[in-house]
Coordinates of C-alpha atoms in Angstrom, one line a residue:
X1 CA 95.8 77.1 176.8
X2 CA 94.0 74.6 174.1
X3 CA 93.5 77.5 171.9
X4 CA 96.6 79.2 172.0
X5 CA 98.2 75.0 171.0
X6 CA 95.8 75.2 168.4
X7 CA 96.3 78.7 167.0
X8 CA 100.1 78.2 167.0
X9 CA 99.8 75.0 165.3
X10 CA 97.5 76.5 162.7
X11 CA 99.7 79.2 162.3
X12 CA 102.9 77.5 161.8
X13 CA 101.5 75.4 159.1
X14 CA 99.5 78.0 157.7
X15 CA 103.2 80.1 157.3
X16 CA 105.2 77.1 155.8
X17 CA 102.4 76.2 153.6
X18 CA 102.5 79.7 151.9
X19 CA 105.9 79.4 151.1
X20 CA 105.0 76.8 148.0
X21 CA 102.7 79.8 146.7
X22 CA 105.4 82.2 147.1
X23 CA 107.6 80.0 145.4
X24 CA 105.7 79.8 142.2
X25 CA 104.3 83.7 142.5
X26 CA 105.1 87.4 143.8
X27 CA 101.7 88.8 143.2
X28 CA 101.0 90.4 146.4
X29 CA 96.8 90.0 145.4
X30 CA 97.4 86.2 145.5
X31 CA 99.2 86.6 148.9
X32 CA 96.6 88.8 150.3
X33 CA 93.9 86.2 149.5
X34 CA 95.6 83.7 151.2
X35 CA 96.5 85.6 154.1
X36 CA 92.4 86.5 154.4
X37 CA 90.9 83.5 154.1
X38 CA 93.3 81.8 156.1
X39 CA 92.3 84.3 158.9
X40 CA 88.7 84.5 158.2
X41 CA 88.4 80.8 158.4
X42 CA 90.6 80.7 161.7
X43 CA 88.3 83.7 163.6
X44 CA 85.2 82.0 162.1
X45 CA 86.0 78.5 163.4
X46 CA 86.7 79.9 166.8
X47 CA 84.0 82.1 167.5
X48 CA 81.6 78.7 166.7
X49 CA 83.5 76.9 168.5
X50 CA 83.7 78.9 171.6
X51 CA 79.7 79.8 171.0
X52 CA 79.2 75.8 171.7
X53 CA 80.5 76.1 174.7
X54 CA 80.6 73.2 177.0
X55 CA 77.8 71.5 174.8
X56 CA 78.6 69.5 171.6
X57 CA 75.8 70.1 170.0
X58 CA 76.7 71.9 166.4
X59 CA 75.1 74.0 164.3
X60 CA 74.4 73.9 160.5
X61 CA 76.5 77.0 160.6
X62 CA 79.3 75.3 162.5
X63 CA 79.5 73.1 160.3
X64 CA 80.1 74.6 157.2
X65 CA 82.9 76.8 158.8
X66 CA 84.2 73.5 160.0
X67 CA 83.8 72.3 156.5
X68 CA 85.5 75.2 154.9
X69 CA 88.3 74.8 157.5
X70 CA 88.9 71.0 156.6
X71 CA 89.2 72.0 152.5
X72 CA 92.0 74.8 153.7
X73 CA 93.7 73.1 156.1
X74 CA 94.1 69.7 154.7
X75 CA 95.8 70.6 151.7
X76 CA 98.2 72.7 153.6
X77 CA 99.2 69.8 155.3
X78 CA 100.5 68.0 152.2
X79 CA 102.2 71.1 151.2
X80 CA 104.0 71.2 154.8
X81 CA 105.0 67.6 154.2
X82 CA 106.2 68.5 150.9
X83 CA 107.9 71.5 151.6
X84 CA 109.4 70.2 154.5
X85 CA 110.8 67.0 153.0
X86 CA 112.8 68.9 150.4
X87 CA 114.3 71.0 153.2
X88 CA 115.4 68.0 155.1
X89 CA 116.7 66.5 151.7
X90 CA 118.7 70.1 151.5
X91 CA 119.8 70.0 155.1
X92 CA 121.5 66.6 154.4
X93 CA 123.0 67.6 150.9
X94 CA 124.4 70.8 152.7
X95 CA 125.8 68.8 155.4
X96 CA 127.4 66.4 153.1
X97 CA 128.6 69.1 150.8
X98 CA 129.9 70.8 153.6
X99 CA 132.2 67.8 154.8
X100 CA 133.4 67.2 151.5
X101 CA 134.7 70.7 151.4
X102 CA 132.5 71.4 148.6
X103 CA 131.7 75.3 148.0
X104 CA 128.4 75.1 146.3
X105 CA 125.4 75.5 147.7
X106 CA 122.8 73.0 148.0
X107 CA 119.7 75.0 147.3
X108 CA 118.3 75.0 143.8
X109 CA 115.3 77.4 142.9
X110 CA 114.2 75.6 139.9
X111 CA 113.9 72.3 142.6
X112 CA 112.1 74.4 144.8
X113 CA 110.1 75.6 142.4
X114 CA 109.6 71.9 140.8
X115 CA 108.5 70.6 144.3
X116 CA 106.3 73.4 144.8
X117 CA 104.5 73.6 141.5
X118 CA 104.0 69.2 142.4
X119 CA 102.8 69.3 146.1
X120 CA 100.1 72.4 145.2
X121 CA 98.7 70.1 142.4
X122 CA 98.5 67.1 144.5
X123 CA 97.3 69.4 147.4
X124 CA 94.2 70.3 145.0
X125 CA 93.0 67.1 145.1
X126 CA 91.9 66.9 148.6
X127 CA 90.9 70.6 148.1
X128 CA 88.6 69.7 145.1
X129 CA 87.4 66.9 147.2
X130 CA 86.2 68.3 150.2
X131 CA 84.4 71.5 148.1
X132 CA 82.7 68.4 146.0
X133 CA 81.9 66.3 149.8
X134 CA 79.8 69.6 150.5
X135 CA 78.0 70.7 147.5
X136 CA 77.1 66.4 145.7
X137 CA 78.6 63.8 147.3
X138 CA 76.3 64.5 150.7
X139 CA 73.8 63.6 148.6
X140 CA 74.9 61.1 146.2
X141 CA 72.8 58.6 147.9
X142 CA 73.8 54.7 146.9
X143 CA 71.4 51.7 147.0
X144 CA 73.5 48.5 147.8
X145 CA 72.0 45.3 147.3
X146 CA 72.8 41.7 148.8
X147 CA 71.5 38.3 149.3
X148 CA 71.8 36.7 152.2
X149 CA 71.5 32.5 152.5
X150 CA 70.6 31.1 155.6
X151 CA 69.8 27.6 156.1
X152 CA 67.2 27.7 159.2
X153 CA 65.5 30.6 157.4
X154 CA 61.6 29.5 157.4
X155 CA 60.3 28.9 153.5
X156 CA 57.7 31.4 153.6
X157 CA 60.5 34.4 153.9
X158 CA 62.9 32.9 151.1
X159 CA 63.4 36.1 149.1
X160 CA 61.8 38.7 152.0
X161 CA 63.5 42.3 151.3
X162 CA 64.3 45.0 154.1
X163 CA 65.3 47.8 153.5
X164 CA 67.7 49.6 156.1
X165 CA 68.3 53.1 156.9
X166 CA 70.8 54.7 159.5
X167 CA 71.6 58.1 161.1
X168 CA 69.6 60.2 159.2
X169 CA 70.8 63.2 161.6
X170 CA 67.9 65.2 160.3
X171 CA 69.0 68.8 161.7
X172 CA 72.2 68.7 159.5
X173 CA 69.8 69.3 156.5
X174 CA 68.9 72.2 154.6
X175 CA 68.0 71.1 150.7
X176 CA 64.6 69.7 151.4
X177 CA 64.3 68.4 147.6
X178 CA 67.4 66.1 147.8
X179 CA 65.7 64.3 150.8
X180 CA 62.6 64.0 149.2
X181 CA 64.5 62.7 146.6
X182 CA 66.3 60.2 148.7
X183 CA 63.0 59.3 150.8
X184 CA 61.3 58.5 147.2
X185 CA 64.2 56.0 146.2
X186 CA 63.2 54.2 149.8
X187 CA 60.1 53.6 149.1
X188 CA 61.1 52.3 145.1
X189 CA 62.5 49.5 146.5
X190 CA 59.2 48.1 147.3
X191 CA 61.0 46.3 150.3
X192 CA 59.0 44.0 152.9
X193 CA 60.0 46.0 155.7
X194 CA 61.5 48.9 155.9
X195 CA 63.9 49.3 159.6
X196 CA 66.0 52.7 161.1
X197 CA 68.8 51.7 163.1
X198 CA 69.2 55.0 165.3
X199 CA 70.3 58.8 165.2
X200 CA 67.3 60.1 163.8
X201 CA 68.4 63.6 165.3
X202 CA 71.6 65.4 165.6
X203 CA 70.6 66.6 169.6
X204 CA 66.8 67.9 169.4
X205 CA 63.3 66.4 169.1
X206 CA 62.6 69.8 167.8
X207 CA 64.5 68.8 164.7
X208 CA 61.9 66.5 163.0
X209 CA 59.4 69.3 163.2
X210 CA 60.1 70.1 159.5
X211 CA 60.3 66.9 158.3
X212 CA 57.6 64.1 160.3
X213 CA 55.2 65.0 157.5
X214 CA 57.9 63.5 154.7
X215 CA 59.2 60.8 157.0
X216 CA 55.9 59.5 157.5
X217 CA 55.5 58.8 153.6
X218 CA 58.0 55.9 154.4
X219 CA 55.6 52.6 154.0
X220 CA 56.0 48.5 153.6
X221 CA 53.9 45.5 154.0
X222 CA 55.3 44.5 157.4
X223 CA 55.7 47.6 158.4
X224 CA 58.7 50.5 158.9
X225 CA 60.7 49.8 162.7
X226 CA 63.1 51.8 164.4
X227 CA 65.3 52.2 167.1
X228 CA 67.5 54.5 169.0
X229 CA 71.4 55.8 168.6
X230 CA 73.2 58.0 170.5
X231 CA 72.6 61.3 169.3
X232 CA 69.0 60.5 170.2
X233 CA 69.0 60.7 174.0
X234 CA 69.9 64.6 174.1
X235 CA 73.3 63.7 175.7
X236 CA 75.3 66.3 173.8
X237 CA 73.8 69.4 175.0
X238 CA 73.3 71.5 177.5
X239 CA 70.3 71.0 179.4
X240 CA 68.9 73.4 182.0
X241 CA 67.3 70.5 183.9
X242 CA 67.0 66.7 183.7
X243 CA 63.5 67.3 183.0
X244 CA 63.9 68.9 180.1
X245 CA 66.1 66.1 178.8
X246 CA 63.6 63.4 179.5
X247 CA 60.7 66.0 178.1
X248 CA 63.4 66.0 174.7
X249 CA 63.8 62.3 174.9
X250 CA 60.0 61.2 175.0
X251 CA 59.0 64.0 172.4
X252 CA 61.5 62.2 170.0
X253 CA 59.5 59.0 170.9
X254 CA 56.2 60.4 170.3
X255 CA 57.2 61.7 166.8
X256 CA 58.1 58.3 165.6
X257 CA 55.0 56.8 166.3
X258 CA 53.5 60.1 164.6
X259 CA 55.1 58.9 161.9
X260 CA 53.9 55.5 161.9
X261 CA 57.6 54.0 162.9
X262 CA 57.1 51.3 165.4
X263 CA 60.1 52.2 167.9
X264 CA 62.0 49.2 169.8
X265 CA 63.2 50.1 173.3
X266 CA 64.4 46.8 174.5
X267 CA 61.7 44.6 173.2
X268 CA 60.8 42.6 169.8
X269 CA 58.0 42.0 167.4
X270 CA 57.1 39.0 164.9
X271 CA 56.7 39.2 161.6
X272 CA 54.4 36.6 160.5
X273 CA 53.3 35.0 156.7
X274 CA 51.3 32.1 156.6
X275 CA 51.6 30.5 159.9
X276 CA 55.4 31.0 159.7
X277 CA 57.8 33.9 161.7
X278 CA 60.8 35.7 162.0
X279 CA 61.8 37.7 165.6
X280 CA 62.9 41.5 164.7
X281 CA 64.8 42.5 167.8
X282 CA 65.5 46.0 168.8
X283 CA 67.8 47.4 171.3
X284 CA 68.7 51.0 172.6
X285 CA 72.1 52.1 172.2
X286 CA 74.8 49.7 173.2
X287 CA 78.1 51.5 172.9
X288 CA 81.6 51.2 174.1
X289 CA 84.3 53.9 174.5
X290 CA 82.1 56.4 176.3
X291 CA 78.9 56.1 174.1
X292 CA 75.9 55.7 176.1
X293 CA 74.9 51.8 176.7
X294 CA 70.8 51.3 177.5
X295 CA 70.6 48.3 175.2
X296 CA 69.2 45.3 177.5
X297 CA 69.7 42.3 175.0
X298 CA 68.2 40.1 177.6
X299 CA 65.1 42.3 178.2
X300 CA 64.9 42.8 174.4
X301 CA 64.8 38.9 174.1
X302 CA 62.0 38.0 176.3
X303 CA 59.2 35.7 174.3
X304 CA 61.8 34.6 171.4
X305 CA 63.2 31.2 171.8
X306 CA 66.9 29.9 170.3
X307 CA 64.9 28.1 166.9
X308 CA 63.7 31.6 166.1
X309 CA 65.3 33.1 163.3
X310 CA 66.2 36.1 164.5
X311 CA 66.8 40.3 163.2
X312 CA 68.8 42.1 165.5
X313 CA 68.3 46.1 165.0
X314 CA 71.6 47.9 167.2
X315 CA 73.0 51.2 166.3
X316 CA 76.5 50.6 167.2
X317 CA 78.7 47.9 165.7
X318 CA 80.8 47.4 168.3
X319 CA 77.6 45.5 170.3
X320 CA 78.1 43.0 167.8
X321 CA 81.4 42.6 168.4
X322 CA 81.2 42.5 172.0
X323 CA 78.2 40.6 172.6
X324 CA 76.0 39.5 169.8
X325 CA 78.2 37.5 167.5
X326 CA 78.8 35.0 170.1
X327 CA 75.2 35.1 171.6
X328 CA 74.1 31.4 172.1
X329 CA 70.5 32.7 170.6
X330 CA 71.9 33.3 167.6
X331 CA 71.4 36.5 166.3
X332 CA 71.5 35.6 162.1
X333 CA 71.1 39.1 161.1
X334 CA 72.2 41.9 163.1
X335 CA 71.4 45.7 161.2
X336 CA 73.6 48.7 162.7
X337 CA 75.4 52.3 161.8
X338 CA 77.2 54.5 163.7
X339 CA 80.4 55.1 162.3
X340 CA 79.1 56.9 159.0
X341 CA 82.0 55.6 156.9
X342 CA 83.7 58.4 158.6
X343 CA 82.4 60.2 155.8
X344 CA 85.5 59.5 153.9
X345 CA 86.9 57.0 152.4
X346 CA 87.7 55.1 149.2
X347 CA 85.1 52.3 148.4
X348 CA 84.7 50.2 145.5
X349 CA 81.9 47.8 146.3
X350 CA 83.0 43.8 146.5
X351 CA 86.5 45.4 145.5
X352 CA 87.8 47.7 148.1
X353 CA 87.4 49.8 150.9
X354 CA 88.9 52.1 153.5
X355 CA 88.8 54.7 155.5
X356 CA 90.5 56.1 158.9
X357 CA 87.4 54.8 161.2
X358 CA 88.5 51.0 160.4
X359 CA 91.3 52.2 163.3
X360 CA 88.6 52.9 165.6
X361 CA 85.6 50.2 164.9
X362 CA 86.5 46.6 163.4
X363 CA 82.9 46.3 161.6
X364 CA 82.3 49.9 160.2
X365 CA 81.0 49.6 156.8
X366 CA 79.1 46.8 155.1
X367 CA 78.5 43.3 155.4
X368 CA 80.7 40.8 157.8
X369 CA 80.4 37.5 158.7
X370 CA 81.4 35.5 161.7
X371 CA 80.2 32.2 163.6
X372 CA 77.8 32.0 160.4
X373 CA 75.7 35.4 161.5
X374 CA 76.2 38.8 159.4
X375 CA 76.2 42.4 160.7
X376 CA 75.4 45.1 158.1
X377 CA 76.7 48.6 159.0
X378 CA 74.9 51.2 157.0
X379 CA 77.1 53.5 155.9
X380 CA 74.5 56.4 157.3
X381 CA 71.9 58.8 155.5
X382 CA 72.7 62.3 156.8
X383 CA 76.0 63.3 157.6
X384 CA 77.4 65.3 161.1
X385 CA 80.5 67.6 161.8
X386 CA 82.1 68.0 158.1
X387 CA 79.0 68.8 156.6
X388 CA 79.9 66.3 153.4
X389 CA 80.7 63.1 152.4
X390 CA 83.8 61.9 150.3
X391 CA 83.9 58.2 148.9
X392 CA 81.9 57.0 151.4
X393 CA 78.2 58.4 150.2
X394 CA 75.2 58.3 152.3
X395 CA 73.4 54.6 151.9
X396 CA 70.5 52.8 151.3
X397 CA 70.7 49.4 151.9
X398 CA 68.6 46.3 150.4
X399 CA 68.6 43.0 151.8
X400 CA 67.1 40.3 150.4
X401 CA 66.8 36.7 152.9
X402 CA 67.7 33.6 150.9
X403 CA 66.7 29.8 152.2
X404 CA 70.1 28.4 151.6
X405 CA 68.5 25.0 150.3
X406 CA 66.0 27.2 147.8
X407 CA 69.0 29.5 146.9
X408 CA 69.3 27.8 143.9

């Protein structure tokens, strides 16, 4: 029943769309190319679709179809509300024409043909944008910088650098050369520490295979800490056993320590410099809305006292907003990612920024501040489901710790 909703739907807009391009041509070439790739898209995305079964674990190959499916449909969509708003404007001109007796007809070609030729050109733009999502802007990594200023911040970390990464989703990737590219501009920022805040996978330990040995190049003084997010836990496939799950699971594990990342399942680690220290915390995923939620805040607590100053590492935002913000220990900094910027957006850093997912998650890209403690959600490395990024490019985030007496 879902498909035959979703085929109609498709359909329908798909046969209203056209009639803009029939507007402004007869060529029956033009035509048959529409009609084709509107089809081959539709059979494409179904068969993939319907190959996933059950499971929600997509391919590369899925993704691109889903990709190519976004930059056709889309734009039809604006045409349909074009196209559709001049006939309603002509439905209520004929209706008053018709009660005023008048004998003319309310349908103008050159209007049509104006509204047309106006709502393909605007339609473009999302067009354009998705196409340029897929080829660049997936990997027009970003380095954002800020300073931070905390008062209780111990003197011997006034001016310590981190460096945060987030949902790398490493089985999305094909272009091995752009992520050594963006592993390279990591390690140029000569950061103290260097922490992953979760989704290192899209589904499959098996995933890293390709890439541990680049990974691993990641280095910093204090050392480069990670911690899980939901993609991690193999939740989103189809498993023949529980076994193999767990098997999936701790092979994930074991790859990170291959790697030289120190992984934090529900426990902490200080950083020391001359006698003084900072608690880095790190939690497994804490989600809401049906995301899986192992993070034990308590558990990942034990040893660290209220005075410390303390680094929370959580991959989902909305365990900041739940819990952490108003945590009596006082979390100062917590580090997260999830949301991915939904991948699109408009953002002009310190200026503006939006993007559909703000409907969904209240902290879902950059820094926020609340009870005098920050969150930082990374806008994400790697990308997942449209298989590109628009406005909202993958990140690499730089955080410098300022003592708020020394700031100046």
């Amino acid at each position: 029943m879902r498909w035959f909703i979703f085929i109609s739907v498709y359909i329908l807009v798909d046969i209203y769309a056209f009639q803009a391009v029939k507007t402004l041509t007869r060529n029956p070439f033009v035509y048959g190319i529409y009609i084709l790739l509107s089809l081959a898209v539709l059979g494409a995305l179904i068969y993939e679709l319907s190959a996933m079964g059950a499971g929600k674990n997509m391919s590369v190959s899925t993704m691109y179809i889903f990709g190519a499916f976004l930059a056709l449909f889309v734009p039809k969509l604006l045409l349909v509300i074009f196209m559709f708003a001049e006939d309603i404007g002509r439905f209520f001109v004929g209706a008053y024409m018709k009660v005023a007796g008048s004998s003319e007809t309310p349908f103008m070609a050159s209007r049509r043909k104006f509204v047309s030729t106006l709502a393909l050109g605007i339609a473009a733009i999302p067009f354009a944008s998705l196409i340029y999502g897929m080829i660049q802007g997936r990997y027009n990594y970003k380095v954002l910088k800020y300073a931070l200023e905390f008062d209780d911040l111990p003197e011997e970390f006034n001016g310590f650098t981190l460096t945060q990464i987030s949902d790398v989703h490493i089985g999305s990737f094909s272009n091995r050369n752009k992520v050594e590219y963006a592993v390279n501009l990591i390690n140029e920022q000569e950061s103290d520490m260097i922490v992953f805040t979760g989704d290192l996978v899209n589904n499959l330990a098996e995933e890293m295979d390709d890439w541990k040995g680049l990974f691993s190049t990641l280095k910093a003084p204090q050392g480069v800490f990670s911690v899980l997010g939901n993609h991690d836990y193999g939740d989103y496939v189809k498993w023949n056993s529980a076994s193999e799950k767990v098997e999936n699971l701790n092979r994930l594990k074991s790859i990170q320590r291959e790697m030289g990342w120190d992984l934090l399942l529900n426990e902490n680690r200080f950083i020391t410099k001359n006698g003084q220290k900072i608690a880095l915390v790190g939690v497994e995923n804490w989600g809401e809305n049906g995301f899986k939620k192992a993070g034990d805040l308590n558990k990942a607590c034990e040893g660290i006292s209220k005075e410390d100053f303390k680094i929370l590492l959580s991959h989902d935002p909305s365990h900041w907003q739940s819990e952490v913000k108003k945590d009596p220990r006082n979390f100062h900094l917590t580090l997260s990612g999830h949301t991915h910027g939904m991948q699109f957006g408009i953002d002009v850093p310190g200026v503006f920024k939006w993007s559909p997912i703000k409907y969904r998650y209240e902290n879902w890209a950059g820094i926020y501040q609340e009870f005098g403690r920050y969150i930082n959600v990374n806008r994400g490395f790697g990308f997942l489901g449209y298989p590109g990024r628009v406005g909202m490019w993958p990140e690499i985030t730089v955080i410098k710790l300022i003592k708020k007496s020394t700031s100046n």
